Amino acid sequence: MIKVHCFVSCVCEAVKKTEGADHRPYYFGVWDADFDVLENGVLTYHSNRIDHGFFHQWYEMLYGIKLHKWYDEKQSKQENMKEMLRLLENKKPHQYVMVMLDLSKLPERENKFHQSPFPHYVMLERTENEEEWFMYDPDFRWEGVLPRDRILAAIEDPSAEGGYFFDAAGIIPPTAQTVEAYFNTCIKHDCNPMTDAVAKIIGLHAAGQEKFPLSGLTLALRELPVLAIRKYAYEHAFAFFWESLGYDEEGFEAWCDEIEKLVKGYTAIQYRAMKLAMTGNRRLVDEITAKLEEQNILEFQIKRGLQESFEAWSELQQSQNMKEAIL
Amino acid sequence: MTRQEILQVIYDILRDQLELPSIQAFHEDARLNEDLYMDSIMILQLILHLEVDMGFDIPDEMLVPKDFRTAGSLADFLERQQEPAAAEGSG
């Protein structure tokens, strides 16, 4: 698993550690997860208009784990850090303390996106050494010991505000009905919000307004790679249905190729937009528009393919339920 | 362009256009991401300069290949791009 969504990956960690519970359905919500377009036309994965309410609510409904938001934005950073220390102090093994920090303050960790600041959720635990903490970063599949003071400094950064606490002792695997309801909530067959947003941003910058110059496109789409990888969530959904249905590996691999094509397509769009910003060659606007249309067609195809496997899976669940009722 | 000249061009772009802070770590085997601390956007910027300023032809589908892992593998790729007929064996 590569990085997809840090909040989702953190809370999934507890599910993955529980035998009989499957974390893959939870990823249904990730392929079209929230993002924002700021007033200056910049696409961003993180803003104060985005909360994790949707994933918070569905985590509780799918796995029966209550998520407590311990971070209180109305309180000072120092007050919040005091609360975090209290939680860490009293934490039991099946309990988890999540906190948002600025990952760019820990440069030895991950530089793939080189975002600064890089607000990111991780989980913490104390170690026997007071000066060091154990940090879990399931989104980057990294865990290790780091100096406590460095972690605290990364949490102190004003770009990072947030934290959750949960106890996974009472986790329950989701029922088929809940999975169905979640899938139906997540699948959007009539729009691909991120592609639409990129089209809107290109349109803004191509319109010739002073506020949105062509040269601003590089910055405007800087976070596109962070959002594009969320499309790998489709792989989890296909894998989940495929396994239940006993379908062949080849069919699954074919969908993975299409998903890979979709993710790479955003790199091509970003590259062309950067070229447009650098050269001012407006012919590139048509090339980008054509590629965006291609992306839309491809993603709708993926969604339809997923819908078909979901329907087959639903039928299978129903027939299994009927069998159980008769027996 | 010889392979050595291509490596020099890559170095010049990283130093002059991208003003890469980690430029002193540049060598043939330096990995763009892990050793030179370049993120995906910086790698695209480098390729863009190679295409727009230096005239290398880089098709869209080649944008995120393993070819761009190190400075040396990027140079190998660009060397091959200069001789498409020879590389395809159609000459």
XYZ file of C-alpha atoms in Angstrom:
418
model
C 0.000 0.000 0.000
C 1.315 3.399 -0.884
C 0.210 6.647 0.672
C -3.465 7.285 -0.004
C -5.021 9.285 2.822
C -3.375 9.832 6.206
C -6.515 10.041 8.376
C -7.976 6.912 6.796
C -4.676 5.013 7.029
C -4.276 5.846 10.734
C -7.707 4.647 11.816
C -7.379 1.597 9.537
C -4.287 0.498 11.416
C -6.462 -0.834 14.246
C -8.722 -2.664 11.750
C -5.741 -4.303 10.042
C -4.533 -5.620 13.384
C -7.891 -7.308 14.057
C -8.430 -10.759 12.632
C -11.685 -11.071 10.687
C -12.083 -7.329 10.141
C -11.470 -6.005 6.628
C -10.202 -2.451 6.199
C -10.713 -2.322 2.417
C -14.379 -1.229 2.357
C -13.401 1.882 4.305
C -11.387 3.047 1.289
C -14.581 3.421 -0.804
C -14.787 7.018 0.389
C -11.234 7.884 -0.541
C -11.277 8.009 -4.344
C -13.462 11.147 -4.298
C -12.470 12.394 -0.827
C -12.770 16.096 -0.031
C -10.244 18.674 -1.202
C -10.506 22.428 -1.605
C -9.905 25.100 -4.224
C -8.780 28.278 -2.471
C -9.818 31.809 -3.466
C -6.550 32.226 -5.375
C -7.417 29.186 -7.509
C -5.017 26.802 -5.761
C -5.999 23.142 -5.409
C -5.284 21.801 -1.922
C -5.735 18.567 -0.001
C -5.826 20.431 3.315
C -7.698 23.590 4.339
C -9.766 24.834 7.237
C -12.911 24.146 5.200
C -12.161 20.412 5.163
C -12.885 18.281 8.178
C -12.860 14.519 8.440
C -16.501 14.342 9.540
C -17.484 11.971 6.743
C -14.725 9.450 7.471
C -15.196 9.913 11.210
C -18.883 9.033 11.019
C -18.425 6.075 8.682
C -15.562 4.606 10.693
C -17.904 4.388 13.657
C -20.722 2.937 11.550
C -18.518 0.368 9.784
C -16.395 -0.880 12.682
C -18.256 0.211 15.804
C -15.254 2.142 17.112
C -15.999 5.494 18.681
C -13.582 8.192 17.544
C -13.003 11.016 20.008
C -11.735 14.302 18.699
C -9.448 15.428 21.504
C -8.056 18.440 19.676
C -10.072 21.552 20.422
C -9.421 24.401 17.982
C -10.908 26.870 20.476
C -8.129 26.080 22.930
C -4.497 27.166 22.584
C -1.886 24.882 21.058
C -0.280 24.530 24.485
C -3.581 23.426 26.075
C -4.085 20.892 23.318
C -0.576 19.540 23.723
C -1.197 19.153 27.448
C -4.288 17.092 26.641
C -2.276 14.961 24.220
C 0.376 14.301 26.874
C -2.345 13.256 29.297
C -3.782 10.802 26.755
C -0.348 9.367 25.964
C 0.398 8.996 29.654
C -2.734 6.900 30.261
C -2.883 5.055 26.956
C -3.521 1.291 26.999
C -2.179 -1.040 24.256
C -5.437 -1.196 22.246
C -5.890 2.568 22.421
C -4.569 4.974 19.811
C -3.571 8.639 19.978
C -3.620 10.354 16.591
C -2.162 13.799 16.089
C -1.650 16.104 13.150
C 1.868 17.460 12.701
C 3.869 19.211 10.031
C 5.789 16.363 8.436
C 8.172 18.773 6.715
C 9.583 19.520 10.198
C 10.854 15.945 10.253
C 12.852 15.992 7.020
C 14.562 12.659 7.605
C 11.161 11.019 7.258
C 9.644 11.427 3.811
C 10.481 13.789 1.031
C 8.496 12.400 -1.866
C 6.082 15.325 -1.928
C 8.373 17.906 -0.427
C 5.391 19.952 0.715
C 6.103 22.605 3.286
C 4.152 22.757 5.444
C 2.920 19.161 5.143
C 0.047 18.669 7.648
C -0.183 14.941 8.242
C -1.765 12.531 10.763
C 0.417 10.062 12.654
C 0.010 8.052 15.874
C 2.223 8.244 18.925
C 3.294 6.089 21.829
C 5.682 6.642 24.672
C 8.829 4.517 24.960
C 10.921 3.527 27.981
C 13.165 6.450 27.177
C 11.456 9.708 28.228
C 13.293 11.608 25.502
C 11.972 9.462 22.659
C 8.556 8.560 21.268
C 7.449 5.818 18.947
C 5.738 7.205 15.853
C 3.419 5.159 13.593
C 2.846 6.587 10.162
C 0.740 3.897 8.484
C 0.051 6.121 5.467
C 3.735 5.962 4.525
C 4.186 2.519 6.058
C 6.786 3.907 8.402
C 7.231 3.441 12.104
C 10.143 4.222 14.347
C 11.561 6.110 17.258
C 12.173 9.861 17.035
C 13.268 12.443 19.617
C 10.247 13.622 21.613
C 11.211 17.290 21.256
C 11.398 17.089 17.468
C 7.920 15.518 17.307
C 6.545 18.182 19.662
C 8.071 20.916 17.482
C 6.360 19.429 14.411
C 3.033 19.383 16.286
C 3.531 22.991 17.398
C 3.627 24.239 13.817
C 0.592 26.463 13.172
C -0.211 24.541 9.968
C -1.133 21.455 12.004
C -4.314 21.368 14.074
C -6.055 18.140 14.928
C -6.106 14.953 16.903
C -8.244 11.904 17.635
C -8.292 9.193 20.250
C -9.881 5.784 19.929
C -10.124 2.464 21.680
C -10.151 -0.535 19.323
C -10.942 -3.126 22.001
C -14.579 -3.462 20.903
C -14.082 -3.474 17.118
C -16.727 -5.338 15.108
C -16.452 -6.343 11.419
C -18.898 -4.391 9.219
C -22.135 -6.028 8.142
C -22.894 -6.456 4.423
C -25.747 -3.940 4.794
C -23.425 -1.276 6.171
C -20.862 -1.925 3.428
C -23.647 -1.606 0.837
C -24.887 1.653 2.334
C -21.363 3.053 2.419
C -20.640 2.076 -1.191
C -23.883 3.663 -2.381
C -22.991 6.833 -0.468
C -19.486 6.998 -1.937
C -19.906 6.157 -5.594
C -20.519 9.195 -7.789
C -21.478 8.084 -11.286
C -22.309 11.554 -12.565
C -19.147 13.476 -11.684
C -15.450 13.165 -10.936
C -14.975 16.107 -8.569
C -11.186 16.349 -8.743
C -11.031 16.283 -12.535
C -13.815 18.881 -12.595
C -11.829 21.063 -10.164
C -8.654 20.806 -12.265
C -10.672 21.780 -15.361
C -12.054 24.761 -13.473
C -8.566 25.849 -12.384
C -7.197 25.542 -15.925
C -10.200 27.530 -17.158
C -9.586 30.287 -14.591
C -5.951 30.655 -15.586
C -6.606 30.391 -19.299
C -9.274 33.124 -19.228
C -6.636 35.858 -19.214
C -7.691 37.548 -15.979
C -4.969 39.392 -14.112
C -5.808 37.598 -10.873
C -5.156 34.185 -12.428
C -2.084 34.404 -14.684
C -0.955 31.417 -16.723
C 2.325 31.509 -14.814
C 0.386 30.700 -11.622
C -0.639 27.256 -12.848
C 2.423 25.470 -11.479
C 1.582 26.577 -7.956
C -2.158 26.070 -8.456
C -1.716 22.374 -9.245
C 1.247 21.718 -6.969
C -0.694 19.354 -4.704
C -2.254 17.368 -7.531
C 0.037 14.327 -6.923
C -1.135 14.080 -3.291
C -4.748 13.989 -4.500
C -4.143 11.796 -7.560
C -2.887 8.855 -5.489
C -6.245 8.718 -3.714
C -7.473 7.020 -6.883
C -5.564 3.905 -5.813
C -8.464 3.438 -3.375
C -10.341 1.885 -6.328
C -7.844 -1.010 -6.151
C -8.895 -1.783 -2.574
C -12.549 -1.879 -3.580
C -11.930 -4.125 -6.596
C -9.763 -6.426 -4.448
C -12.480 -6.651 -1.793
C -15.263 -7.589 -4.239
C -13.011 -9.813 -6.383
C -11.932 -11.888 -3.400
C -15.498 -12.393 -2.132
C -16.712 -13.312 -5.604
C -13.783 -15.638 -6.342
C -13.079 -13.859 -9.633
C -9.808 -14.460 -11.488
C -6.620 -12.569 -10.764
C -6.266 -11.503 -14.403
C -9.477 -9.460 -14.315
C -8.308 -7.717 -11.179
C -4.917 -6.934 -12.697
C -6.635 -5.445 -15.745
C -8.531 -3.001 -13.501
C -5.317 -2.167 -11.652
C -3.755 -1.218 -14.999
C -6.662 1.140 -15.709
C -6.322 2.710 -12.243
C -2.588 3.156 -12.802
C -3.352 4.817 -16.137
C -5.757 7.180 -14.368
C -3.191 8.167 -11.720
C -0.474 8.712 -14.337
C -2.893 10.747 -16.429
C -2.845 13.438 -13.745
C 0.938 13.618 -14.036
C 0.541 14.290 -17.753
C -2.007 17.018 -16.988
C 0.260 18.557 -14.398
C 3.212 18.456 -16.779
C 1.243 20.120 -19.570
C -0.047 22.762 -17.149
C 3.518 23.468 -16.024
C 4.578 23.712 -19.655
C 1.712 26.136 -20.266
C 2.850 28.195 -17.253
C 6.437 28.229 -18.493
C 5.919 28.839 -22.209
C 2.552 30.636 -22.359
C 1.761 28.460 -25.398
C -2.049 28.510 -25.357
C -2.337 25.540 -27.682
C -1.552 23.497 -24.587
C -4.941 24.498 -23.127
C -6.643 22.327 -25.764
C -4.235 19.458 -25.063
C -4.979 19.666 -21.344
C -8.740 19.851 -21.957
C -8.523 16.753 -24.162
C -6.563 14.870 -21.508
C -9.047 15.880 -18.801
C -11.863 14.526 -20.944
C -9.915 11.282 -21.394
C -9.492 11.075 -17.611
C -13.219 11.591 -17.105
C -14.095 8.812 -19.536
C -11.578 6.452 -17.914
C -12.729 7.165 -14.360
C -16.396 6.713 -15.268
C -15.453 3.354 -16.820
C -13.679 2.342 -13.609
C -16.705 3.400 -11.577
C -19.038 1.393 -13.815
C -16.793 -1.681 -13.563
C -16.762 -1.312 -9.811
C -20.549 -0.873 -9.712
C -20.962 -4.163 -11.605
C -18.747 -6.076 -9.195
C -20.519 -4.403 -6.271
C -23.902 -5.553 -7.609
C -22.623 -9.116 -8.079
C -21.267 -9.009 -4.517
C -24.605 -7.704 -3.178
C -26.470 -10.538 -4.904
C -24.035 -13.029 -3.421
C -24.630 -11.604 0.048
C -28.381 -11.831 -0.405
C -28.268 -15.434 -1.591
C -26.004 -16.340 1.335
C -28.441 -14.670 3.723
C -31.334 -16.607 2.212
C -29.425 -19.881 2.556
C -28.714 -19.109 6.183
C -32.381 -18.284 6.777
C -33.537 -21.572 5.217
C -31.016 -23.627 7.164
C 25.191 15.102 -27.118
C 27.418 12.638 -25.328
C 26.318 11.070 -22.089
C 28.788 13.242 -20.208
C 27.395 16.386 -21.861
C 23.862 15.322 -20.946
C 24.887 14.837 -17.303
C 26.402 18.336 -17.370
C 23.137 19.768 -18.779
C 21.159 18.046 -15.999
C 23.572 19.453 -13.428
C 23.323 22.980 -14.888
C 19.510 22.944 -14.848
C 19.426 21.715 -11.258
C 21.902 24.371 -10.170
C 20.795 27.382 -12.238
C 17.087 26.895 -12.990
C 15.874 24.887 -9.995
C 18.484 26.285 -7.587
C 18.529 22.902 -5.887
C 19.796 23.275 -2.286
C 21.240 19.757 -2.333
C 23.249 20.311 -5.549
C 26.530 19.396 -3.828
C 25.196 15.827 -3.543
C 24.917 15.573 -7.353
C 26.695 12.666 -8.979
C 25.829 10.043 -11.531
C 24.336 7.595 -9.029
C 22.483 10.209 -6.963
C 18.804 9.274 -6.684
C 16.647 12.271 -7.597
C 14.167 11.735 -4.773
C 16.061 10.131 -1.912
C 19.514 11.732 -2.345
C 18.805 15.078 -4.026
C 15.520 15.608 -2.120
C 13.595 16.383 -5.291
C 9.828 15.946 -5.073
C 7.647 14.910 -7.995
C 7.053 18.527 -9.080
C 10.769 19.327 -9.120
C 11.418 16.236 -11.244
C 8.732 17.443 -13.674
C 10.380 20.897 -13.699
C 13.711 19.316 -14.573
C 12.151 17.341 -17.432
C 10.330 20.453 -18.613
C 13.613 22.363 -18.895
C 15.182 19.442 -20.734
C 12.277 19.486 -23.189
C 11.643 23.220 -23.609
C 15.202 24.602 -23.303
C 17.255 21.700 -24.592
C 14.872 20.271 -27.188
C 14.686 16.703 -25.871
C 11.548 14.905 -26.930
C 9.857 13.407 -23.892
C 6.495 11.734 -24.509
C 3.801 11.994 -21.827
C 3.818 8.288 -21.066
C 7.502 8.499 -20.151
C 6.881 11.036 -17.394
C 7.137 8.858 -14.293
C 9.232 5.889 -15.272
C 11.969 4.186 -13.293
C 14.249 5.754 -15.929
C 14.225 8.915 -13.842
C 15.397 7.284 -10.605
C 18.980 8.540 -10.705
C 20.808 11.293 -12.593
C 22.639 8.548 -14.516
C 19.489 6.649 -15.498
C 17.914 9.905 -16.675
C 21.029 10.575 -18.780
C 20.786 7.046 -20.234
C 17.149 7.671 -21.111
C 17.919 11.021 -22.777
C 20.783 9.456 -24.711
C 18.378 6.853 -26.081
C 15.797 9.542 -26.896
C 18.349 11.188 -29.178
C 18.583 8.077 -31.333
C 15.037 6.739 -31.663
C 15.709 4.790 -34.861
C 18.715 2.985 -33.395
C 16.866 2.289 -30.128
C 13.908 0.750 -31.967
C 16.223 -1.229 -34.227
C 14.360 -0.025 -37.284
C 17.398 1.493 -39.018
